[in-house]
Structures are given as C-alpha cells and as structure tokens.
Coordinates of N, CA and C and ligand atoms in Angstrom, one line a residue:
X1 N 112.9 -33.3 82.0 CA 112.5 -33.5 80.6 C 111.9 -34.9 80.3
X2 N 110.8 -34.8 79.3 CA 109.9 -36.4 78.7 C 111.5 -36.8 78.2
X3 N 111.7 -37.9 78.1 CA 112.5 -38.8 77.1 C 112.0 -40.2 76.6
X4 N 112.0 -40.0 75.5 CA 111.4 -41.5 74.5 C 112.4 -42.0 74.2
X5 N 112.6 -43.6 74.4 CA 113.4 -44.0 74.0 C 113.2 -44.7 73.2
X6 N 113.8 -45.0 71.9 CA 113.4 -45.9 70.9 C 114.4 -47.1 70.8
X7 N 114.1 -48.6 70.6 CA 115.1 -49.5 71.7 C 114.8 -50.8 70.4
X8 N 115.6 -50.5 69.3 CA 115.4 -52.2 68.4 C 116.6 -53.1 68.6
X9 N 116.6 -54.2 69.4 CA 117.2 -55.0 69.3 C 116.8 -56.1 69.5
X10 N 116.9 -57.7 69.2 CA 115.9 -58.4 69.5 C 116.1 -59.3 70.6
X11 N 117.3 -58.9 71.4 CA 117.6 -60.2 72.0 C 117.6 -59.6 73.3
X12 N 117.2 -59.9 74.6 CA 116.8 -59.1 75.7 C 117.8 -58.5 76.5
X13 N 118.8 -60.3 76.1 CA 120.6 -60.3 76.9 C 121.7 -59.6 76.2
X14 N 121.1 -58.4 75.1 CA 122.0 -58.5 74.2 C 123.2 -57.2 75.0
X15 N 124.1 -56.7 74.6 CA 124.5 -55.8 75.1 C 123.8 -54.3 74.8
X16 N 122.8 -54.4 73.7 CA 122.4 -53.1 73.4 C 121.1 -52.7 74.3
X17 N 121.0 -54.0 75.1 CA 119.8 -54.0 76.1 C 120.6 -53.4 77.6
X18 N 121.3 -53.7 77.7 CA 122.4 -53.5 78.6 C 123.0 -51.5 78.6
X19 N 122.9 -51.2 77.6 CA 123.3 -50.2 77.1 C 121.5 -49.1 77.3
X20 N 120.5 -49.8 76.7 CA 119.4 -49.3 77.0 C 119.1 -49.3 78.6
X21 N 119.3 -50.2 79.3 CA 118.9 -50.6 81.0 C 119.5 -49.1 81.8
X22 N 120.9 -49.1 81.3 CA 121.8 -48.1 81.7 C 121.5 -46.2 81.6
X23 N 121.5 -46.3 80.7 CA 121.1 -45.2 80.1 C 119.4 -44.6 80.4
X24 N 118.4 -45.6 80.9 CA 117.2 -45.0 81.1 C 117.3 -45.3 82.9
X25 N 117.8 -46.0 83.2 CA 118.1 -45.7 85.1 C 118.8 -44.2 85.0
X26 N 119.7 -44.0 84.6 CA 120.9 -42.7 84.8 C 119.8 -41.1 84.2
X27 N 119.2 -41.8 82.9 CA 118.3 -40.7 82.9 C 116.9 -39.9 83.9
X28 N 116.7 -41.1 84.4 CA 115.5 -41.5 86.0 C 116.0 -40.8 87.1
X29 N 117.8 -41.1 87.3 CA 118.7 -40.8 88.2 C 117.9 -39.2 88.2
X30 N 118.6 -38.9 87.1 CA 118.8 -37.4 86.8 C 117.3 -36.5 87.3
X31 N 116.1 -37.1 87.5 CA 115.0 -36.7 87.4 C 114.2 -36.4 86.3
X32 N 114.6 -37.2 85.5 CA 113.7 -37.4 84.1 C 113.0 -38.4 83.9
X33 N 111.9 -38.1 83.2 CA 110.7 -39.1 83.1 C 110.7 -39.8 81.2
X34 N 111.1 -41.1 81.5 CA 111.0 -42.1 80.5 C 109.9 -43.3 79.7
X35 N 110.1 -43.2 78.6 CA 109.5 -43.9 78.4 C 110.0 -45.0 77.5
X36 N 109.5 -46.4 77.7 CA 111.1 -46.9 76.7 C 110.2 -47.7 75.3
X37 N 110.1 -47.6 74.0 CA 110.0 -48.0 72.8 C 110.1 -49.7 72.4
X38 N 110.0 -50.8 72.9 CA 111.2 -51.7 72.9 C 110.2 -52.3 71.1
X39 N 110.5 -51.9 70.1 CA 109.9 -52.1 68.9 C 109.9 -53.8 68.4
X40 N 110.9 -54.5 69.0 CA 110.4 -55.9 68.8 C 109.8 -56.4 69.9
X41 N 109.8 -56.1 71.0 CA 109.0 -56.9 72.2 C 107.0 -56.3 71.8
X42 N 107.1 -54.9 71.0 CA 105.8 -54.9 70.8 C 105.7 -55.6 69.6
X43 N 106.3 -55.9 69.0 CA 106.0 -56.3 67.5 C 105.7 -55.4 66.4
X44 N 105.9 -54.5 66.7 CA 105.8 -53.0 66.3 C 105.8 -53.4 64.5
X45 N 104.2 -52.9 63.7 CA 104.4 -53.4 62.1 C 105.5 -52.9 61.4
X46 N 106.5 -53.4 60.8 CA 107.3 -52.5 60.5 C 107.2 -52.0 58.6
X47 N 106.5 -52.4 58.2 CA 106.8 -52.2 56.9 C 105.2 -51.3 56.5
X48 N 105.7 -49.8 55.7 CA 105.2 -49.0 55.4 C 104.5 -49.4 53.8
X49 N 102.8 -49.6 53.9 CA 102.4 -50.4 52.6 C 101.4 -49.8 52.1
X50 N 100.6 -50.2 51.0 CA 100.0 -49.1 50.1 C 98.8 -48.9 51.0
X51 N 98.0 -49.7 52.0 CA 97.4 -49.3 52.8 C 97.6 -47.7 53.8
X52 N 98.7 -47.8 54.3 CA 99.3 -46.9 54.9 C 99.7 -45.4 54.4
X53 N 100.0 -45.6 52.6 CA 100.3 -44.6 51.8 C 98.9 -44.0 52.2
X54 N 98.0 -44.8 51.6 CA 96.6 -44.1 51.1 C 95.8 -43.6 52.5
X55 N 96.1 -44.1 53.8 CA 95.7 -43.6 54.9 C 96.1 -42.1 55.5
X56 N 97.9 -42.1 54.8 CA 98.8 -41.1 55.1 C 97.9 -39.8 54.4
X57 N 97.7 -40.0 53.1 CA 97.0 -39.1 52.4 C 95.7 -38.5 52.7
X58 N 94.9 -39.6 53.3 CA 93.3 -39.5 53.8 C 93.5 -38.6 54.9
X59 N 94.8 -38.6 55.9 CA 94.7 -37.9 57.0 C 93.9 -39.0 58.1
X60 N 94.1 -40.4 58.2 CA 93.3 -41.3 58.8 C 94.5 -42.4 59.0
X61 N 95.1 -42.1 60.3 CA 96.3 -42.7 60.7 C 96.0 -44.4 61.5
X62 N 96.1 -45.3 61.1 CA 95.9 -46.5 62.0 C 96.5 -46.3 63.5
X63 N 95.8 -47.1 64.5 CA 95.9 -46.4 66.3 C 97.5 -46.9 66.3
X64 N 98.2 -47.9 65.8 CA 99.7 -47.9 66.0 C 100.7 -46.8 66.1
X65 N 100.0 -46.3 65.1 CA 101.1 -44.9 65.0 C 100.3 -43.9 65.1
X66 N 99.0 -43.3 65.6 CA 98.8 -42.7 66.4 C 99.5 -43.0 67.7
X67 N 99.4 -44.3 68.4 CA 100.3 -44.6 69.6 C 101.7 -43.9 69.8
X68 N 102.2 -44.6 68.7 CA 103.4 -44.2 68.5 C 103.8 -42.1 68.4
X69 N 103.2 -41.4 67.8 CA 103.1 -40.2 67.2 C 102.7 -39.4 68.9
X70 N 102.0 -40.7 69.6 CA 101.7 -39.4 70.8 C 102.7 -39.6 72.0
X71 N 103.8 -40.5 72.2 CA 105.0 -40.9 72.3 C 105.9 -39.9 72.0
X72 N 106.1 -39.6 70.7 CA 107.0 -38.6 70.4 C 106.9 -37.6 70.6
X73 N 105.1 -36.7 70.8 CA 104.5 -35.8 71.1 C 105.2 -35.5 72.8
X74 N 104.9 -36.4 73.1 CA 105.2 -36.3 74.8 C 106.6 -36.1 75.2
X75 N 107.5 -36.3 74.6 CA 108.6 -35.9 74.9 C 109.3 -34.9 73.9
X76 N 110.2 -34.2 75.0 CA 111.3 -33.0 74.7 C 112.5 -33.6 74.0
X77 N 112.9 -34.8 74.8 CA 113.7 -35.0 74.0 C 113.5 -36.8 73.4
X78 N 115.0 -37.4 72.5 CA 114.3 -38.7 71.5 C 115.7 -39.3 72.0
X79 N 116.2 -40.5 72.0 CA 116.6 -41.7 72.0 C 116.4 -42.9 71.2
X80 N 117.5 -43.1 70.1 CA 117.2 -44.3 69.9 C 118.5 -45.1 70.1
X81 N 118.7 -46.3 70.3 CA 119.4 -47.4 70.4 C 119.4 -48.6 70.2
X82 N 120.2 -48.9 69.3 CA 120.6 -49.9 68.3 C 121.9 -50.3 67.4
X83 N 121.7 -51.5 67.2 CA 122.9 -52.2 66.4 C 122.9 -51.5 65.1
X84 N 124.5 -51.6 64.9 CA 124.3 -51.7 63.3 C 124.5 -52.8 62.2
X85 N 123.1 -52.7 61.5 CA 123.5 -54.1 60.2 C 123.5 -53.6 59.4
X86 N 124.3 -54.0 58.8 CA 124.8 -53.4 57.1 C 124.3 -51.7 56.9
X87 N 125.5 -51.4 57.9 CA 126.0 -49.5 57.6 C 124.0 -48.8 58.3
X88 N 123.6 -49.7 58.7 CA 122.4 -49.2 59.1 C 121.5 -49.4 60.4
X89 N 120.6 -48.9 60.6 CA 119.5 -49.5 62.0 C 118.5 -50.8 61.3
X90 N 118.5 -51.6 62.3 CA 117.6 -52.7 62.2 C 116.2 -52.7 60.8
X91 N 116.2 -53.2 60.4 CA 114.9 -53.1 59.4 C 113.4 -52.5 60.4
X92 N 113.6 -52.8 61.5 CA 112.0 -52.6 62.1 C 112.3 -51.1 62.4
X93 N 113.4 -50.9 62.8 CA 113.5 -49.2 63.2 C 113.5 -48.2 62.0
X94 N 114.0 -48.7 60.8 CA 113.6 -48.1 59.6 C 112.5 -47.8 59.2
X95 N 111.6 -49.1 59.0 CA 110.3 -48.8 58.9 C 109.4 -47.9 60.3
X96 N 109.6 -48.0 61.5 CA 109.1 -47.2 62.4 C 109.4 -45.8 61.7
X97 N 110.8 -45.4 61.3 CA 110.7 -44.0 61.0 C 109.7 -43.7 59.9
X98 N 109.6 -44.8 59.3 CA 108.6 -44.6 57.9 C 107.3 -44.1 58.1
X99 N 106.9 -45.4 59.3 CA 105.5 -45.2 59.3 C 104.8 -44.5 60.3
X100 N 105.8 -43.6 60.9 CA 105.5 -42.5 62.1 C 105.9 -41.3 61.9
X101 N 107.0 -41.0 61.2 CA 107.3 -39.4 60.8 C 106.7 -39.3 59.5
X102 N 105.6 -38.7 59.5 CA 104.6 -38.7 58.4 C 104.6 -37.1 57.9
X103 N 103.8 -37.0 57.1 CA 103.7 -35.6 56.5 C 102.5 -35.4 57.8
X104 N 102.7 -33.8 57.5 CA 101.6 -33.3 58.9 C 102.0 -33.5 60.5
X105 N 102.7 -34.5 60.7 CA 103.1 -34.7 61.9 C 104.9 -34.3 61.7
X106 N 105.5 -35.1 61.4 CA 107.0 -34.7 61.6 C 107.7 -33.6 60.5
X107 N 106.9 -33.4 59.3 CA 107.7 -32.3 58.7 C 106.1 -31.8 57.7
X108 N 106.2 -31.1 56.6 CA 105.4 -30.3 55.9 C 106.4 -30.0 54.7
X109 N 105.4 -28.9 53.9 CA 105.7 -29.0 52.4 C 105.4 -27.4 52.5
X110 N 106.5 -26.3 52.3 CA 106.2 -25.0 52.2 C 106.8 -24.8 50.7
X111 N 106.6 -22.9 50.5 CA 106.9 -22.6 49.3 C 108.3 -22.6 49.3
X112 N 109.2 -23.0 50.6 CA 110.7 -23.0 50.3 C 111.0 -24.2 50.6
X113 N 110.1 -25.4 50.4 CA 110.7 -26.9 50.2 C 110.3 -27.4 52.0
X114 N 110.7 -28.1 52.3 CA 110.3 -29.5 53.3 C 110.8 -28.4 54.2
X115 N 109.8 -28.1 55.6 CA 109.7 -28.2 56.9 C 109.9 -28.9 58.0
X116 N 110.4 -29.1 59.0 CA 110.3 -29.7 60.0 C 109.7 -29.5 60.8
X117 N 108.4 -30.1 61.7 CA 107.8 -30.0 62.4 C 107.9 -30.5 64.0
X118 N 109.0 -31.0 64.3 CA 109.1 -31.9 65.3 C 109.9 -30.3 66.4
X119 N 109.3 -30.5 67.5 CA 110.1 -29.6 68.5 C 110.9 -29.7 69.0
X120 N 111.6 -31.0 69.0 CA 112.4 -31.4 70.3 C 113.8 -30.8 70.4
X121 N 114.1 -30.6 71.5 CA 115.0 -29.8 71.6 C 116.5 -30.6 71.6
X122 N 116.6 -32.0 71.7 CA 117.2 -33.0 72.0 C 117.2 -34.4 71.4
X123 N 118.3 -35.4 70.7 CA 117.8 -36.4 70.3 C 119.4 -37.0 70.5
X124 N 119.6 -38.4 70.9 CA 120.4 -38.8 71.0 C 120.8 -40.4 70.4
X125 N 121.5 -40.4 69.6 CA 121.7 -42.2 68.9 C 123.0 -43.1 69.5
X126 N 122.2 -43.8 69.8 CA 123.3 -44.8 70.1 C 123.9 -45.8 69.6
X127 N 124.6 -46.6 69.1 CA 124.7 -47.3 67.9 C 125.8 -48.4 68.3
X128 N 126.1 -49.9 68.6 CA 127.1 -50.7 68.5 C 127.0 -51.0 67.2
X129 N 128.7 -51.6 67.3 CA 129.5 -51.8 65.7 C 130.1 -53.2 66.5
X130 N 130.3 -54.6 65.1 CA 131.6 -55.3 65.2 C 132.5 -54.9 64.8
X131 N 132.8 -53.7 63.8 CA 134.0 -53.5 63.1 C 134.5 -52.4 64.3
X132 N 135.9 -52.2 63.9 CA 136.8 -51.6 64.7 C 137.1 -49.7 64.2
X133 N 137.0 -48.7 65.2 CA 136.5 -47.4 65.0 C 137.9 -47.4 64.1
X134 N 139.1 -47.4 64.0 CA 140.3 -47.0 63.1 C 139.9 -47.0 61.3
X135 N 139.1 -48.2 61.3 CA 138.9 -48.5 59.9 C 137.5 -48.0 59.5
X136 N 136.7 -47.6 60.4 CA 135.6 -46.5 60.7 C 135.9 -45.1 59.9
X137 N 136.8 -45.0 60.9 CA 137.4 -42.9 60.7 C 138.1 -43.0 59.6
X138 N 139.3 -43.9 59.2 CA 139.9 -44.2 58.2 C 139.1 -43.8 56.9
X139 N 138.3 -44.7 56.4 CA 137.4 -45.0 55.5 C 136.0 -44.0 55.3
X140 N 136.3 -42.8 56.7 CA 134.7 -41.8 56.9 C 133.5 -42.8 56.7
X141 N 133.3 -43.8 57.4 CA 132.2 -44.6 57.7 C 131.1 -44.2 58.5
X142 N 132.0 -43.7 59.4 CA 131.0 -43.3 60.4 C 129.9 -42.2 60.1
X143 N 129.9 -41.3 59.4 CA 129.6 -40.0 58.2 C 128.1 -41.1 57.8
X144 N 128.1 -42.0 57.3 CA 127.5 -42.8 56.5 C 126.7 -43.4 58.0
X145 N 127.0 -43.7 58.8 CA 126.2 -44.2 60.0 C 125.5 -42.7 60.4
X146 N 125.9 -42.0 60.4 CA 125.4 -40.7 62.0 C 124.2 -40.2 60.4
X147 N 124.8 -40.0 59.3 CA 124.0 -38.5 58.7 C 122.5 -39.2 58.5
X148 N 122.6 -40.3 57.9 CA 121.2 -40.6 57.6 C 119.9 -40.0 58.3
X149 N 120.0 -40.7 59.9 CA 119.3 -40.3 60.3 C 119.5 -39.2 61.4
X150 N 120.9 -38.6 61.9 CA 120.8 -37.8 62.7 C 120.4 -36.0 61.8
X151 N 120.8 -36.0 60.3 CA 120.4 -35.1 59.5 C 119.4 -35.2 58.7
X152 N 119.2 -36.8 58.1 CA 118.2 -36.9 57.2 C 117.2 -37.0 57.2
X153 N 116.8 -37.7 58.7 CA 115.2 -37.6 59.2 C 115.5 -36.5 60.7
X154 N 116.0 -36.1 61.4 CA 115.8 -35.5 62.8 C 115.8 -34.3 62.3
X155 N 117.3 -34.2 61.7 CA 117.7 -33.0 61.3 C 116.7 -32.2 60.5
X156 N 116.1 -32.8 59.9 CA 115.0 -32.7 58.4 C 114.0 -32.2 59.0
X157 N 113.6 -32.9 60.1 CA 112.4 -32.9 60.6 C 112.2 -31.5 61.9
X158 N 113.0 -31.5 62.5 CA 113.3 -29.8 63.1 C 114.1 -30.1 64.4
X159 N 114.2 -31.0 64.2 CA 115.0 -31.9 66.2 C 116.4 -30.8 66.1
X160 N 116.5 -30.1 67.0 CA 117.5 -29.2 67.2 C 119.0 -29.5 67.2
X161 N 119.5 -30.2 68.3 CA 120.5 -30.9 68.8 C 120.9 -32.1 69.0
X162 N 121.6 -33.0 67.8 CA 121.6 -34.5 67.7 C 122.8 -34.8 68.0
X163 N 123.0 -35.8 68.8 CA 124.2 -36.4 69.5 C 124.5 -37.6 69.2
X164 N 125.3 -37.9 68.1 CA 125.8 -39.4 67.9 C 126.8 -40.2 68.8
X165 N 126.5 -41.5 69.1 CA 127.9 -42.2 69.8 C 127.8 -43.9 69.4
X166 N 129.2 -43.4 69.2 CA 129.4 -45.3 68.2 C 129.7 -45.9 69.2
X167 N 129.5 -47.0 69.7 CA 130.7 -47.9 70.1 C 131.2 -49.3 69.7
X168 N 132.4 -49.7 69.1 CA 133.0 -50.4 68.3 C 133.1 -51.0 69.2
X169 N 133.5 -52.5 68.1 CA 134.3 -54.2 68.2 C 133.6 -54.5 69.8
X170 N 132.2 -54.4 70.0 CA 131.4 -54.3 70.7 C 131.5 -55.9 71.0
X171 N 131.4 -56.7 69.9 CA 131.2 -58.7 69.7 C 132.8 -58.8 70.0
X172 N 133.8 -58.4 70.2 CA 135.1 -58.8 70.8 C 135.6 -58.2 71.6
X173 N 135.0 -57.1 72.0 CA 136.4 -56.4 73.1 C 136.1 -56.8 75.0
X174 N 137.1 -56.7 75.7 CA 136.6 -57.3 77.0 C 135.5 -56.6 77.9
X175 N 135.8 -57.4 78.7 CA 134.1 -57.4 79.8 C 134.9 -55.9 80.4
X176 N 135.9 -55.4 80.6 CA 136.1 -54.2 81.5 C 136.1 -53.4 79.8
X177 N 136.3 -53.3 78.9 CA 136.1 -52.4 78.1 C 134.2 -52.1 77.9
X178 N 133.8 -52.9 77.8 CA 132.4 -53.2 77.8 C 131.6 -52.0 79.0
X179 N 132.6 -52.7 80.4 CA 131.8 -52.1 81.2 C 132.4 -50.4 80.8
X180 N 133.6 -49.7 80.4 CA 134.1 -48.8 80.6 C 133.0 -48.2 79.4
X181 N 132.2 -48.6 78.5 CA 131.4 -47.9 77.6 C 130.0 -48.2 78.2
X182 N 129.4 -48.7 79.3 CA 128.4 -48.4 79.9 C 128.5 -47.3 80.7
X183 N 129.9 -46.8 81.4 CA 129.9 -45.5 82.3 C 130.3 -44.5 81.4
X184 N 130.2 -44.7 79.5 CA 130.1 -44.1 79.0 C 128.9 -43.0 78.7
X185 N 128.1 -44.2 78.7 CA 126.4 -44.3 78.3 C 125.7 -43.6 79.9
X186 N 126.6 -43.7 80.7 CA 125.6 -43.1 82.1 C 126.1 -41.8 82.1
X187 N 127.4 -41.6 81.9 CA 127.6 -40.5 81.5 C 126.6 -39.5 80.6
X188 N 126.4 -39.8 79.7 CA 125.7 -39.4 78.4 C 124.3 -38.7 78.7
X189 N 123.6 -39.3 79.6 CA 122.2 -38.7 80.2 C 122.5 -37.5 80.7
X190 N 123.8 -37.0 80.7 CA 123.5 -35.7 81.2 C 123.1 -34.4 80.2
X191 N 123.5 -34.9 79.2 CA 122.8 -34.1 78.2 C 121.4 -33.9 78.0
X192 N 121.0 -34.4 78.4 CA 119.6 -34.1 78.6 C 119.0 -33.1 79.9
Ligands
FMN201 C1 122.6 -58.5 60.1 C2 123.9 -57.9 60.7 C3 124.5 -56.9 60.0 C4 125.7 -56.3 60.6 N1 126.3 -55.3 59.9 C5 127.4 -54.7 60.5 C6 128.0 -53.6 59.9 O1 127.6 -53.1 58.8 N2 129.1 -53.0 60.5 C7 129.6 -53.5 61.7 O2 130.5 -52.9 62.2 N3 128.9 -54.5 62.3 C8 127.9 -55.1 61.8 N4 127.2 -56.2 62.4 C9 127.7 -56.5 63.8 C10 126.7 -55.8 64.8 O3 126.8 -54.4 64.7 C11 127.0 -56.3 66.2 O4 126.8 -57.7 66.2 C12 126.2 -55.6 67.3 O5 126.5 -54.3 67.3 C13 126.5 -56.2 68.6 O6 125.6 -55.7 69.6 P1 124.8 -56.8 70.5 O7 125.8 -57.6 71.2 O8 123.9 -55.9 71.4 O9 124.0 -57.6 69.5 C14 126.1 -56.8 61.9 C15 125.4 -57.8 62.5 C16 124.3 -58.4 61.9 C17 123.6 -59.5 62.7

C-alpha cells in the first residue's frame, strides 16, 4: 500500500519525531511504500485566506496544494502524527486540512447534503498528550481529541477505516515506558 504520512511537529529531537522515524521504517519493513509530510520542515503555508477562498471557487488551486492533493491522491492509505495543544493538532496541520481538503477534491455537495470523495481505505492518527489518560477517559476527553478529525474531516470526507492512538504523560513518563510505546507504534503498521 502508498502511505502518506502527515508529520507536524517542530522540533526534529522531539519524541513525536521518534514516533514518526518508527512507524515509517516498520511500515517500509512491511513492504509499503512511504512518503513522509514533514509540514514545518517544508514550511508548509498554513493559513487558509481570501486569496485561496476565491481560487477554491475559480477551480485554480495554487501548485502547494496541488502538491499536496497529489500526495494524498497517491496513497491508499493517510497518517498523521502529532502533538496535542490545546485539545487539538498543531495550528499548521489545521490549516493543511483547510487548504487541501477542498470542495471537488476531498468531499462535494449532493441533493442529500456533503459527500465524501476521498478513497482511502485506511487512515491512522497518532497523537502525544502531557496530561495523564485516567483524567482523559474520566472526563471523555479523548471523544473531543479522536472525533474532530477522525469523523469530522476523514470520516466526512469518505476515508473508510480511522484508527486513533493516544499516548499520554508523554513529557514525564520513563525512557522504558517511552520505549514500550514505540513497540507500540511498530506494532501498529500492521494495519495497514
Ligand atoms: C501549545 C501547547 C499546548 C498543549 N496542550 C495540551 C493539551 O491540551 N493537553 C495535553 O495533554 N497536553 C498538552 N500539551 C503538551 C503536549 O501535548 C506535549 O508537550 C507533547 O505531546 C509532547 O510531545 P513531544 O515531546 O514530541 O513534543 C501542550 C503543549 C503545548 C506546547
């Protein structure tokens, strides 16, 4: 299978790079062909502006997100991975969804309301937390992390099969818990 991986984090050493390194060897392992996203190392524009509206409408996409659009074209299945700040993905991966799942490309407008256009048969999110999963499940937090975008844009959009995985108190827990969620993460490619 193609797999895209979509990869916002900004720091190279960070652990969600670590978590990215992991997971695109183990998918390689498997005999899958990768391609990795890293949205701050390109600088990727992130903010969706009235330029962009009025392009969306013209049907006259700037080559970024044609770039981008033929990325997600090419692969079966999606990957993203990332931190969470405030109950969310990075500002730059928000705007990526903005300014690449567009009308015509990722969903449509029928007489029974919004279509999804996207094929893929597979999509998987990865997501570190400092807060601790007890007070997560406690509080149905996590509901509020996974739905946005594993229903609100994949789901929405036609992506079949979305696979959430949190992993908590990521900024305190030890180097063997750390590593014991990296053989989490190698694990995980086999879904694909
Ligand atoms: C701007 C910002 C907002 C954050 N918001 C949350 C949050 O809402 N919930 C939470 O559990 N952790 C939050 N954190 C902690 C990050 O999720 C944590 O630092 C990150 O997952 C650690 O991964 P890393 O070592 O790869 O950076 C936030 C961190 C930052 C910098």
């Amino acid at each position: 299978m193609n797999v895209l991986i979509v990869f916002a984090h900004p720091n190279p050493r960070s652990f969600n790079r670590a978590i990215l390194d992991t997971l695109d060897e183990a998918l390689r392992a498997c005999g899958h062909a990768t391609r990795i996203h890293d949205l701050y190392q390109m600088r990727f524009r992130a903010v969706l502006d009235d330029d962009d509206l009025a392009r969306n409408w013209r049907g006259d996409l700037p080559d970024d997100i044609l770039h981008e659009q033929e990325a997600v074209r090419w692969a079966q299945g999606l990957v993203f991975i990332y931190p969470v700040w405030w109950f969310g993905p990075p500002a730059l991966l928000k705007g990526w969804i903005d300014r690449v799942f567009v009308r015509k490309f990722a969903f449509d407008f029928s007489a029974d309301g919004m279509r999804g256009l996207l094929q893929h048969e597979k999509a998987l999110i990865l997501n570190t937390l400092g807060g601790d999963a007890a007070t997560y499940s406690r509080e149905r937090w996590e509901e509020l992390l996974m739905r946005p975008l594993a229903e609100g844009v994949l789901g929405a959009c036609g992506v079949r099969d979305v696979r959430y995985q949190a992993f908590y108190e990521v900024t305190s827990c030890s180097p063997a818990t750390r590593q014991a969620m990296l053989d989490e993460v190698r694990a995980l490619a086999a879904l694909f």
